[in-house]
mmCIF file of C-alpha atoms in Angstrom:
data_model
loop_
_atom_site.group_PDB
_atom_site.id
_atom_site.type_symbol
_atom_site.label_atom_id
_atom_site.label_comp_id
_atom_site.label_asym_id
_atom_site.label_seq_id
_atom_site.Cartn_x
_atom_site.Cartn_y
_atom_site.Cartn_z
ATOM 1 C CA UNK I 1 -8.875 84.554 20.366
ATOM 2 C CA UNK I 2 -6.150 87.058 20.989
ATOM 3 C CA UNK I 3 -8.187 89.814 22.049
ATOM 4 C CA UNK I 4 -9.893 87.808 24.514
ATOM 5 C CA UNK I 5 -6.937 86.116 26.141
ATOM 6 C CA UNK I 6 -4.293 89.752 25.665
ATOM 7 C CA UNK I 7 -6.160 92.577 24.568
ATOM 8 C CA UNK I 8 -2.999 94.435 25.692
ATOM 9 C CA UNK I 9 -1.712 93.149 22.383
ATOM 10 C CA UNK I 10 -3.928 94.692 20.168
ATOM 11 C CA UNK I 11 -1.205 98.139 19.531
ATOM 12 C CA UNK I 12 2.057 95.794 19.702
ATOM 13 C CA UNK I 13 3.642 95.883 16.150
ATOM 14 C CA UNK I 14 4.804 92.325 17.425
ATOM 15 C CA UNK I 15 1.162 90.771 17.670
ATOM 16 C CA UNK I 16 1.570 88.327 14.939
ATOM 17 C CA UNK I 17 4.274 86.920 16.541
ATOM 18 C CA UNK I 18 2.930 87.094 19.827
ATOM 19 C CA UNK I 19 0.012 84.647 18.458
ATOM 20 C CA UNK I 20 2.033 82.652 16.667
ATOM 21 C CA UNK I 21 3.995 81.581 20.059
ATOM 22 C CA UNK I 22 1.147 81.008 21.562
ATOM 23 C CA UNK I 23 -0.448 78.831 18.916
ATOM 24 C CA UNK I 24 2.884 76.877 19.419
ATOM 25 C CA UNK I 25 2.488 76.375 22.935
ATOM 26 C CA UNK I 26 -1.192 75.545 22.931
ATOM 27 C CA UNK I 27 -0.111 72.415 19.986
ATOM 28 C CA UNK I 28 3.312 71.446 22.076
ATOM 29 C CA UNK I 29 0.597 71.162 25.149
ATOM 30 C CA UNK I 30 -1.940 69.055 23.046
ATOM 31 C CA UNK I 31 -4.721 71.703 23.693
ATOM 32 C CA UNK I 32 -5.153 72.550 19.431
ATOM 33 C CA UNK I 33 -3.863 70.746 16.762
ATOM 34 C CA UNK I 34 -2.551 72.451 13.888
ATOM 35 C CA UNK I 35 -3.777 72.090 10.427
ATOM 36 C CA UNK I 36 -1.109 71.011 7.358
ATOM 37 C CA UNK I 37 1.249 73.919 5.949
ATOM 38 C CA UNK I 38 -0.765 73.952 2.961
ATOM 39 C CA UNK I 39 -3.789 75.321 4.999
ATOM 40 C CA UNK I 40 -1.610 79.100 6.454
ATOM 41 C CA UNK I 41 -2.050 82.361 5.518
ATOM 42 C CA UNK I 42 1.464 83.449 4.430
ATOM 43 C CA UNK I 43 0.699 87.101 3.079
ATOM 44 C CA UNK I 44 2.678 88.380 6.403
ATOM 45 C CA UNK I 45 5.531 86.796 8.477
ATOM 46 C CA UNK I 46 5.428 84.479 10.612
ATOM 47 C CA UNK I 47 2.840 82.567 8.826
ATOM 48 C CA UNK I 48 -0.462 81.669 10.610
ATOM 49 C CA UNK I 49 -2.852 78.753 10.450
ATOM 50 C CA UNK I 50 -5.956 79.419 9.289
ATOM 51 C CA UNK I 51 -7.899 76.864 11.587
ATOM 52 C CA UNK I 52 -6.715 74.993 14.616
ATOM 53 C CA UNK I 53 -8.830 71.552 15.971
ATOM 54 C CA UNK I 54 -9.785 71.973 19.728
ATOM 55 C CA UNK I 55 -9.426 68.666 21.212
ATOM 56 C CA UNK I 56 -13.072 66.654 22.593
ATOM 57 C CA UNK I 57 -13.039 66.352 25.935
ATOM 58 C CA UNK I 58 -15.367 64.249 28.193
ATOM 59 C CA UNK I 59 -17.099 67.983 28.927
ATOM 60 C CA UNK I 60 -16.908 69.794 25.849
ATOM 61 C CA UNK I 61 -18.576 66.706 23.555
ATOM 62 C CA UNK I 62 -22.176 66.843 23.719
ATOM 63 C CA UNK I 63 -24.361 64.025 25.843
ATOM 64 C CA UNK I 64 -25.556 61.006 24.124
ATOM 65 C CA UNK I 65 -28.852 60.945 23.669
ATOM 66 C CA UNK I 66 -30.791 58.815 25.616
ATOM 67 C CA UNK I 67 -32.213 55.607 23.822
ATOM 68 C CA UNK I 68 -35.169 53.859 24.715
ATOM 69 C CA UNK I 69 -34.188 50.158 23.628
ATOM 70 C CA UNK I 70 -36.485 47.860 21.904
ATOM 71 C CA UNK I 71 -37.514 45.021 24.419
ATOM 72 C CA UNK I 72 -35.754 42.690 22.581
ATOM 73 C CA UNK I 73 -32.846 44.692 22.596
ATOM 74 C CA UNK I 74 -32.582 45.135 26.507
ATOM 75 C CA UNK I 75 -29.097 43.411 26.568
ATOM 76 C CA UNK I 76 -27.606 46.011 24.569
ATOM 77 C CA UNK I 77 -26.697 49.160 27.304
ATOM 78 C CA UNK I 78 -25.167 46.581 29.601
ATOM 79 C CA UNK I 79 -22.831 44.582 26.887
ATOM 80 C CA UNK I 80 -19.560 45.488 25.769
ATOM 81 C CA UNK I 81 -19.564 46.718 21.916
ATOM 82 C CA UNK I 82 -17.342 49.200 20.107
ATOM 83 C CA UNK I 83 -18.561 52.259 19.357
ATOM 84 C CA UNK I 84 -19.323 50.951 15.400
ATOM 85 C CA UNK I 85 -21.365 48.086 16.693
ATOM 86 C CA UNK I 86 -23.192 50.727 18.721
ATOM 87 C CA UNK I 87 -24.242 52.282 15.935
ATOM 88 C CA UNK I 88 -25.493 49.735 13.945
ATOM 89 C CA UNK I 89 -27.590 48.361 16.872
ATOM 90 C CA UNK I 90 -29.508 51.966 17.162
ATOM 91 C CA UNK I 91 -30.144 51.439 13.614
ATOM 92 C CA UNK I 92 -31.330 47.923 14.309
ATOM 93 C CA UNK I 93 -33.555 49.460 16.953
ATOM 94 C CA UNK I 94 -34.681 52.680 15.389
ATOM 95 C CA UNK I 95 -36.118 49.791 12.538
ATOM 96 C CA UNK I 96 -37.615 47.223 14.939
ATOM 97 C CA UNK I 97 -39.917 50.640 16.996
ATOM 98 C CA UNK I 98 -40.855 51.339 13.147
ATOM 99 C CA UNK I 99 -41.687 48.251 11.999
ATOM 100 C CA UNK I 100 -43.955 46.326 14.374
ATOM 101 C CA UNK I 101 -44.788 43.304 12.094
ATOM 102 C CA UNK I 102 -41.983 42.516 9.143
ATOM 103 C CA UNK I 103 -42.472 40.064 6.506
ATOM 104 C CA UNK I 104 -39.728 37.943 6.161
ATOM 105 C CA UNK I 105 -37.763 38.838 3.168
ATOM 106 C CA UNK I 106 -33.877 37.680 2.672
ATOM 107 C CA UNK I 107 -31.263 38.951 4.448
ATOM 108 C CA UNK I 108 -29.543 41.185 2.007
ATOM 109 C CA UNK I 109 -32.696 43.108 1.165
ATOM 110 C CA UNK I 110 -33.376 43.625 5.327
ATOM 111 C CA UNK I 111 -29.707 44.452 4.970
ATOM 112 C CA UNK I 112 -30.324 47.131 2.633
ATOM 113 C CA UNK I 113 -33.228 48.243 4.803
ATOM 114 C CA UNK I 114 -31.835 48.776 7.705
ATOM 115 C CA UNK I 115 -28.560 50.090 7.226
ATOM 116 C CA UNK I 116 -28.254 51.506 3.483
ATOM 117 C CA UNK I 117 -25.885 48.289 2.618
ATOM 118 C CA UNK I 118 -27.110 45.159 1.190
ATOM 119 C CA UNK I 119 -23.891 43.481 3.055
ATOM 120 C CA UNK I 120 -23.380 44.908 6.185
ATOM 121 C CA UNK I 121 -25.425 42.056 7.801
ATOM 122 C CA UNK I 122 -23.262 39.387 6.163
ATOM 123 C CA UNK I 123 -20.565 41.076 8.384
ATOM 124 C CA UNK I 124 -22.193 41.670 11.257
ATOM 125 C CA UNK I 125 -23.100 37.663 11.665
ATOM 126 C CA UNK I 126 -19.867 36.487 12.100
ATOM 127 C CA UNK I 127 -19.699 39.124 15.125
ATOM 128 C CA UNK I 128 -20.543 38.868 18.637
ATOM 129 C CA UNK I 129 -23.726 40.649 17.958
ATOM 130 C CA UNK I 130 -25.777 37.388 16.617
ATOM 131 C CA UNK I 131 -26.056 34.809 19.190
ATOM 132 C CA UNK I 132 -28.473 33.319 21.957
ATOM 133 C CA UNK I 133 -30.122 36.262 23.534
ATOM 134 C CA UNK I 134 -28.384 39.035 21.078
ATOM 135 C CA UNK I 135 -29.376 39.627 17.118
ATOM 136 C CA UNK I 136 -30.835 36.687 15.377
ATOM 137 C CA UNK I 137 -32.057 36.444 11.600
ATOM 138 C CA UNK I 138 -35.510 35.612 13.368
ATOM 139 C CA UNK I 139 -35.555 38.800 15.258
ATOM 140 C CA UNK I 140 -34.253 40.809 12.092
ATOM 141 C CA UNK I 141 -37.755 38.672 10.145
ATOM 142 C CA UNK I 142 -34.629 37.469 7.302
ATOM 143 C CA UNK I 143 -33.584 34.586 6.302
ATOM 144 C CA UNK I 144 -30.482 33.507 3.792
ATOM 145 C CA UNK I 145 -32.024 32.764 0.501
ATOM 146 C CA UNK I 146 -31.158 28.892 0.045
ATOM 147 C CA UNK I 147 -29.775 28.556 -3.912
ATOM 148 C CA UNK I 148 -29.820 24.969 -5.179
ATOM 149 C CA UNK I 149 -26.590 24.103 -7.198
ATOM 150 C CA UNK I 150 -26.240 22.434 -10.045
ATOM 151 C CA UNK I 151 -26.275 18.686 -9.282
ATOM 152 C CA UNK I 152 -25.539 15.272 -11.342
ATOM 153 C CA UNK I 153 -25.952 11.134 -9.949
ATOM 154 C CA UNK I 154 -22.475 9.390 -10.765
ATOM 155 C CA UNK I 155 -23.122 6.905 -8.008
ATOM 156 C CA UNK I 156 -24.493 5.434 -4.821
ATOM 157 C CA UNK I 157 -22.076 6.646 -2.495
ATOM 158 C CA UNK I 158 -22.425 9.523 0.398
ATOM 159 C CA UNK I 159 -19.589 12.021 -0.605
ATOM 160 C CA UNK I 160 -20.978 14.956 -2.716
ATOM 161 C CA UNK I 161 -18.000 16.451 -4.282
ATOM 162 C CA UNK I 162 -18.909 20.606 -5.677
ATOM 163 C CA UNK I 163 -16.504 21.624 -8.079
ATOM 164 C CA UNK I 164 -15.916 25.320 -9.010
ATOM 165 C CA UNK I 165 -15.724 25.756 -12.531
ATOM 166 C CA UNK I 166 -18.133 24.343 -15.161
ATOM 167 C CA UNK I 167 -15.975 22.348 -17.431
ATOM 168 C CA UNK I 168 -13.981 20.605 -14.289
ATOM 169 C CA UNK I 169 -17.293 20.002 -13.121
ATOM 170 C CA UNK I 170 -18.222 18.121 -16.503
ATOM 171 C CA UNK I 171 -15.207 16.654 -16.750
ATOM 172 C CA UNK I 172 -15.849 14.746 -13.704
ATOM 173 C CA UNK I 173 -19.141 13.776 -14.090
ATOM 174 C CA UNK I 174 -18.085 11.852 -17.308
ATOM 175 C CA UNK I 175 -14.874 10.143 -15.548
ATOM 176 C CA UNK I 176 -16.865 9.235 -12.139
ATOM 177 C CA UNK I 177 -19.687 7.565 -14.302
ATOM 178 C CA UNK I 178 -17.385 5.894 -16.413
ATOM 179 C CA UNK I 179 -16.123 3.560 -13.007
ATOM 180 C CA UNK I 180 -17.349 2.498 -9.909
ATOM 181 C CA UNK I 181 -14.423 2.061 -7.719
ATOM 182 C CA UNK I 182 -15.241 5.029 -5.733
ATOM 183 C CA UNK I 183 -17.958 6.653 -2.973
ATOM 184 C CA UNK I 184 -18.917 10.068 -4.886
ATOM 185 C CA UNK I 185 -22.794 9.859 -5.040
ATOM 186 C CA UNK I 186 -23.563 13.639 -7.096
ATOM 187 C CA UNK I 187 -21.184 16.240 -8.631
ATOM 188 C CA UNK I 188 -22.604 20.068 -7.954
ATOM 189 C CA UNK I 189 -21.117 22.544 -9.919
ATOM 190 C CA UNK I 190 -20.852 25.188 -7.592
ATOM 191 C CA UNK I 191 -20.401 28.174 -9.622
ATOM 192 C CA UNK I 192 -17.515 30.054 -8.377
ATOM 193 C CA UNK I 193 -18.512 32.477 -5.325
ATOM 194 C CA UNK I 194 -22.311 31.443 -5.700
ATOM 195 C CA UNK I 195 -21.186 28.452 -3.543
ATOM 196 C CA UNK I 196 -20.796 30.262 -0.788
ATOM 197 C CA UNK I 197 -25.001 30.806 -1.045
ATOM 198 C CA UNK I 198 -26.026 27.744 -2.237
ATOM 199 C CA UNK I 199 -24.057 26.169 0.228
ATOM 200 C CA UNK I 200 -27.095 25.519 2.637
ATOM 201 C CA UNK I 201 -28.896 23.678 -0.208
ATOM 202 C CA UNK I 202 -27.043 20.525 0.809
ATOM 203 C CA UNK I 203 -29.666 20.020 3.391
ATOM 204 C CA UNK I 204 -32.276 19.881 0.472
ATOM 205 C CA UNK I 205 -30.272 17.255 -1.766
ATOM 206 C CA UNK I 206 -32.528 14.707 -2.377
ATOM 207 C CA UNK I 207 -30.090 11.915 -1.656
ATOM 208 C CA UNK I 208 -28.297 11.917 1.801
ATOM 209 C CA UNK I 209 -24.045 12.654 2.071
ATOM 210 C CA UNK I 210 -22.649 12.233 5.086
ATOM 211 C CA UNK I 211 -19.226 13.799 3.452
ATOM 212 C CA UNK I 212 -18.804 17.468 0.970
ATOM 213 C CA UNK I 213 -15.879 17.617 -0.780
ATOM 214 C CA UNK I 214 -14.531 20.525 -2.398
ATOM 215 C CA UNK I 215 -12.032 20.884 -5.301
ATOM 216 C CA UNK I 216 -11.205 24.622 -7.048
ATOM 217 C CA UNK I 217 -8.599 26.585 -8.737
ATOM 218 C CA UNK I 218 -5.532 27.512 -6.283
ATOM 219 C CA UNK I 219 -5.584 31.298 -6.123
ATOM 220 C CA UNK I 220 -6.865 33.091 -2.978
ATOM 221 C CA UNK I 221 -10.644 33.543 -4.397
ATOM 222 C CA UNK I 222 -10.306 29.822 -4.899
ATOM 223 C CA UNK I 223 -9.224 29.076 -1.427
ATOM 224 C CA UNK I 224 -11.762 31.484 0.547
ATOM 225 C CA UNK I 225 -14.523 30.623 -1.524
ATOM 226 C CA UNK I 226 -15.304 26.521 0.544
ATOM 227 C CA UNK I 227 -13.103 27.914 3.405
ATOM 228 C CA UNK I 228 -16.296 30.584 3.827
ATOM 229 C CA UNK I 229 -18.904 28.229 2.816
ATOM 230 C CA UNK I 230 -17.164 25.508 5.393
ATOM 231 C CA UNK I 231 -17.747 27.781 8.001
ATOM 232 C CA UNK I 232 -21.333 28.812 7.103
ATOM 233 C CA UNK I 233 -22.153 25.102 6.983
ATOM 234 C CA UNK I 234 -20.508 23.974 10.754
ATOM 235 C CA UNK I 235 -22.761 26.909 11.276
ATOM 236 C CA UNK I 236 -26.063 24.845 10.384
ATOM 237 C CA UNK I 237 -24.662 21.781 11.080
ATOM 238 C CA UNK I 238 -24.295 20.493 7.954
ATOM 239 C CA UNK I 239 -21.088 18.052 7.318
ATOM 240 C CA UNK I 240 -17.872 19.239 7.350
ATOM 241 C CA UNK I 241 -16.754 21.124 3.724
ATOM 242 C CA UNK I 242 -13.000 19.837 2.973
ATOM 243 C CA UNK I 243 -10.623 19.598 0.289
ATOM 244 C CA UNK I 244 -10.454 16.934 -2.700
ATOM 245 C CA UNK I 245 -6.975 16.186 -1.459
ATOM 246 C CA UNK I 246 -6.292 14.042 -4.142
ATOM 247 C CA UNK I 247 -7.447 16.618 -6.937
ATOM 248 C CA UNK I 248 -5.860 19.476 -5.166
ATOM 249 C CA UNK I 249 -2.554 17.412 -5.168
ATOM 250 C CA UNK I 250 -3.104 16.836 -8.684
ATOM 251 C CA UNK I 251 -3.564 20.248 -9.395
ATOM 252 C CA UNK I 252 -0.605 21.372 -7.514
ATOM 253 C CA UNK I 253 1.535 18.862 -9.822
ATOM 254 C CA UNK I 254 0.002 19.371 -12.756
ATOM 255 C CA UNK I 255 -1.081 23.220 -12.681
ATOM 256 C CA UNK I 256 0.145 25.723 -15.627
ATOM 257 C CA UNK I 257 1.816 28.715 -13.134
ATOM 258 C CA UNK I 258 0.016 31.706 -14.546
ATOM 259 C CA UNK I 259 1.309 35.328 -13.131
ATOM 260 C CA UNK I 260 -0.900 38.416 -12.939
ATOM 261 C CA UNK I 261 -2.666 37.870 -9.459
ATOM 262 C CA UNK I 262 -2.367 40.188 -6.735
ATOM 263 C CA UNK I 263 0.415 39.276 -4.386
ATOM 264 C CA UNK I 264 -0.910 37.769 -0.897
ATOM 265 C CA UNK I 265 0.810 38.829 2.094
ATOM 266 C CA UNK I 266 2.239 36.221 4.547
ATOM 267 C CA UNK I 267 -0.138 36.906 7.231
ATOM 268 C CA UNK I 268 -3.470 36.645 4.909
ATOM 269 C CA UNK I 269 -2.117 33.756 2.883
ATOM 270 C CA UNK I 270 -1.494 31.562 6.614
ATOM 271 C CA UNK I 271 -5.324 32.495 7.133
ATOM 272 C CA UNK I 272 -6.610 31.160 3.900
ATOM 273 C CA UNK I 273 -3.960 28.058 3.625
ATOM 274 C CA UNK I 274 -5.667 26.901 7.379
ATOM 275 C CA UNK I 275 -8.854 25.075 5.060
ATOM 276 C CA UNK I 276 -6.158 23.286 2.996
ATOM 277 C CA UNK I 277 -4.567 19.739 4.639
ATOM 278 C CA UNK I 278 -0.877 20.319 6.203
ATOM 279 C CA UNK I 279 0.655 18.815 2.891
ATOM 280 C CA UNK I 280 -0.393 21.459 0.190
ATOM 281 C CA UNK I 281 -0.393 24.245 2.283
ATOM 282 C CA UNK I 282 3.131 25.472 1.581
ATOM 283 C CA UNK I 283 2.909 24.850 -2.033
ATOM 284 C CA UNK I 284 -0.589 26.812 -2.157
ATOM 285 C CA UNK I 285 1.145 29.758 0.280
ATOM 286 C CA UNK I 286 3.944 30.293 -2.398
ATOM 287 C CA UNK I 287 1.571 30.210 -4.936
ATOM 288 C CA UNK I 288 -0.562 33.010 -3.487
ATOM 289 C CA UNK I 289 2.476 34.945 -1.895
ATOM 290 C CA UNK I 290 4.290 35.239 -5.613
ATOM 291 C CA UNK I 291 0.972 36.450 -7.557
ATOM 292 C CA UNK I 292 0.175 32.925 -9.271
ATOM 293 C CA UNK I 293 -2.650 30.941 -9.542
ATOM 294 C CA UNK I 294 -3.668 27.236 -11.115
ATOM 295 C CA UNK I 295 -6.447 26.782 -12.630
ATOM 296 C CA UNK I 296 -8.256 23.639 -12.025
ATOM 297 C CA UNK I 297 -8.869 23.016 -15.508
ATOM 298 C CA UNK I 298 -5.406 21.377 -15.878
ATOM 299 C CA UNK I 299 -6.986 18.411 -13.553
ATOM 300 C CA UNK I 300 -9.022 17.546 -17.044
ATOM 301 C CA UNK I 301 -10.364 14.502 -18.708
ATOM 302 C CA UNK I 302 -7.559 12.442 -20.152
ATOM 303 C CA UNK I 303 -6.140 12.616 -17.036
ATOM 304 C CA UNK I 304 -8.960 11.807 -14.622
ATOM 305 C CA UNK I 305 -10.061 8.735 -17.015
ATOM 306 C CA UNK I 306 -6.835 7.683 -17.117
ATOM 307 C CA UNK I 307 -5.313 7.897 -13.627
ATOM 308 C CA UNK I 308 -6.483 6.453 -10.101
ATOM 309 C CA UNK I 309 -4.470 8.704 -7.789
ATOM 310 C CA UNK I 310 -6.684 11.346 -7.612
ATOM 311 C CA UNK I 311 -9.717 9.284 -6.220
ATOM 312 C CA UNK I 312 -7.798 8.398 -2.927
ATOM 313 C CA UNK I 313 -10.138 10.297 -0.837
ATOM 314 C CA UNK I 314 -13.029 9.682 -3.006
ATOM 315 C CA UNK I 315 -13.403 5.768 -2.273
#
């Protein structure tokens, strides 16, 4: 570079120097960047880097290549997406020119089709990108594979109440058969994070709720778990997924403190706490905040058979 800018230089005994002054001015002036100290060559004095970064300019980067759009995709060079959405639309498109006539499989598999990653399209539809006249899961020829839950009759109400964990789940089948002062109609066991797929099953229940509620262990998969699946169901319009206030309360009195989670910071834990009523949320921000968790288990059967308090949202 030198020789093309001074070849003057090229008999001064001072020529190392010369280029490292200019190398200076050229990074003070933002025109190269300069790699890390670790990456000079030292065996003379002053050292010298052995690599600079030109910047990329508007001129020097090379023109985009010109896309011809899928019909369907027409919307796309007029809309407003960053530069990662961009991408995954041309691989969107690039798969609809190449495959005229899909058969509808479920979305994780197109997923893994079209972009390498069975869960980038689990991302992309919370986005902007899915909508009327954008991306749908008809377009894409996918569909979210519909998981039915584990479900037991305890009555002849209209609240279906999912439960996370098995034996909770057990436990209050027993206790809500064993009375009838309340309006839960079936008990789902809903299997940890599975809910969050079987979720759209309620639609298939072969008895009609006009009310889900959910009741979990208090850590933060506990909390984002039916605070997901609530928003996957508004969604579909299925009816509203909220918390077993009076078991949550419950477990918030009763629940063994157990350390060992990862702390939650304060701005994540005021995300998650938003699913919970106004009442527990402080309780259940402390809890996540300070590494603890309750597990629901302590809610068990002596309790429930014995004790009314809990069913205050349930009649």
């Amino acid at each position: 570079m030198l020789d093309r800018v001074d070849p003057a230089s090229r008999t001064d005994p001072n020529r190392r120097i010369i280029l490292a002054d200019l190398l200076a001015e050229l990074a003070e002036s933002e025109q190269v960047t300069l790699p890390s100290t670790r990456s000079y060559e030292r065996s003379e004095h002053p050292p010298l880097p052995k690599f600079v970064t030109l910047p990329v300019t508007g001129e020097a980067s090379a023109p985009r290549r010109q896309i011809v759009w899928h019909p369907t995709l027409s919307w796309v060079p007029e809309s407003r997406v960053s530069p990662s959405q961009h991408d995954r639309l041309v691989e969107v498109n690039a798969w609809l020119h190449s495959t005229p006539n899909p058969l509808p499989v479920p979305h994780r598999e197109r997923s893994l089709e079209i972009f390498g990653d069975e869960k980038v399209l689990d991302r992309l539809l919370a986005t902007g990108m899915f909508g009327p006249g954008r991306l749908t899961l008809e377009l894409l020829a996918t569909y979210r594979a519909t998981v039915r839950f584990t479900s037991e009759l305890v009555g002849e109400g209209d609240i279906l109440l999912v439960v996370e964990n098995s034996d909770t789940f057990d436990s209050l089948v027993h206790a809500l058969r064993s009375r009838s002062d309340h309006r839960v109609s079936l008990v789902a066991w809903g299997a940890g994070g599975a809910f969050e797929a079987s979720v759209l099953s309620i639609a298939r229940l072969d008895r009609a709720v006009n009310d889900v509620a959910y009741f979990g262990d208090v850590d933060a998969k506990g909390i984002k778990i039916p605070a997901n699946a609530a928003s996957l169901a508004a969604q579909h319009g299925l009816p509203t997924i909220r918390p077993a206030i009076g078991l949550y309360t419950a477990l918030l009195d009763r629940g063994r403190r157990r350390s060992g989670q990862k702390p939650v910071s304060p701005e994540v834990a005021e995300g998650l706490v938003r699913w919970l009523p106004p009442e527990h949320r402080d309780a259940v921000k402390s809890c996540l905040a300070s590494g603890v968790r309750l597990a629901q288990e302590a809610v068990g059967r002596d309790y429930l058979t014995t004790e009314e308090t809990w069913l205050s949202d349930l009649r």
